[in-house]
Amino acid sequence: MEYQRRNFLKLMGVGGAFTLLPVGLARAATAPNPEDRAVYISASAGDDGDYYVSAFNASGKILFEQPLPGRGHDIGLRPNHVDVAAVERRPGLYGLILDRHTGDVRAKLHCPEDRRFYGHAIYSNDGRYLYITENDFDHARGVVSVWDAEDGYRRVAEFDSFGTGPHELHLMPDGEHLVIANGGLHTHPDQDGRTPLNISSMQPNLSIIDRRTGKLVHQAALKHDWHKLSIRHLDVAANGTIAAGFQYQGDLTDQVPLVGIWQPGSDIRPIEAPDTVQYRMRQYCGSVRFDASGQVFGISCPRGGLVTFWDAQTNDFLTHIAAPDGCGLAATDQAGEFVGTSGLGNGWRMDAIRRKRVELPDDSLKSQHWDNHLRRIIA
């Protein structure tokens, strides 16, 4: 046993002799934990039809609540800057640029009359341009609008998304291309802006465009039998692997995949959970998030009340946790670890590799109903 202990210490980079320090000195000798400075930010709602962008720390203590004119959805983070972009849930009319530390409004974005915001935004790596998915509803066409953050957030361009109903978008690892989840659903504000008008003819796809020119570089779609699988949310690993979550517009009992993996240049590869978990996903995936290592990704299923975790290397299902109305997911700086929130006001931390879950200790989270997406900032 002593031999095994010495070998373990060597593997951990510790010499054969060591001294136990008092707790206070041991903590002082340990490098600061970045998670102690982490701030999580999300759209949220109160109990009376009131909407916010709210931020909380690693313990779950709420740091600010900034009122919104309508229900928010996702938050775009401007690199190396205080700006964050809050975009209204589809069909949205407003976008707000907020200070990530205080929630104060720094700028307002207004959607053109013949467009509607579709809930998601992402900045270029240099922080100059903000990209937002939109609906050109009169032509059943998806677009990506471009806003110049260095010129008062002036709308400077618009690109085709190469599909209908674009939703989440992300930068590819090269920083020069955008991947877009075109959900395939045509909606129109004259019909409440959310009711699908083309389920029988949906054509969802994943498209990659040049962020400077709008040129289509790659595109992939599911087979025709699965055309009712609306591709809504995605995330991108550092190696370029794209994980996507689907929302099925058919019967609850139909057997269809709800998760896909895409390596640009190839087909989308559908993957499934074990039958009992697959059924509990209720044909609806919410947030998609890779962990810090890119080896694990999580997909929330708020209608099914669970969050699933997957091995990004083998595409195997790893595990799941119960999370009633749980949707928001953010990766911490630890491999396999995520922070999550729910519409019921809960927050938790999950290590998907070690199958260990702990609840965030501060009860102030329960004052809000947390929306679909969660972002992590180092303060």
PDB file of C-alpha atoms in Angstrom, residues 168 232-234 245-247 284-288 299-302 326-327 372-373:
ATOM      1  CA  GLU A 168     -28.762  29.796 -32.405  1.00  0.00           C
ATOM      2  CA  ARG A 232     -32.670  24.837 -32.798  1.00  0.00           C
ATOM      3  CA  HIS A 233     -29.611  24.953 -30.562  1.00  0.00           C
ATOM      4  CA  LEU A 234     -25.945  24.104 -30.936  1.00  0.00           C
ATOM      5  CA  GLY A 245     -30.273  19.611 -30.225  1.00  0.00           C
ATOM      6  CA  PHE A 246     -33.547  19.087 -32.073  1.00  0.00           C
ATOM      7  CA  GLN A 247     -37.194  19.886 -31.357  1.00  0.00           C
ATOM      8  CA  TYR A 284     -37.558  18.625 -27.129  1.00  0.00           C
ATOM      9  CA  CYS A 285     -33.976  19.764 -26.534  1.00  0.00           C
ATOM     10  CA  GLY A 286     -33.081  23.148 -25.039  1.00  0.00           C
ATOM     11  CA  SER A 287     -29.537  24.350 -24.365  1.00  0.00           C
ATOM     12  CA  VAL A 288     -26.472  22.606 -25.817  1.00  0.00           C
ATOM     13  CA  ILE A 299     -28.191  18.960 -23.549  1.00  0.00           C
ATOM     14  CA  SER A 300     -31.116  20.110 -21.449  1.00  0.00           C
ATOM     15  CA  CYS A 301     -34.662  18.858 -21.983  1.00  0.00           C
ATOM     16  CA  PRO A 302     -36.936  21.218 -20.030  1.00  0.00           C
ATOM     17  CA  GLY A 326     -34.218  22.817 -16.301  1.00  0.00           C
ATOM     18  CA  CYS A 327     -32.754  24.441 -19.380  1.00  0.00           C
ATOM     19  CA  ASN A 372     -33.388  28.858 -21.515  1.00  0.00           C
ATOM     20  CA  HIS A 373     -29.740  29.922 -21.721  1.00  0.00           C
TER      21      HIS A 373
END
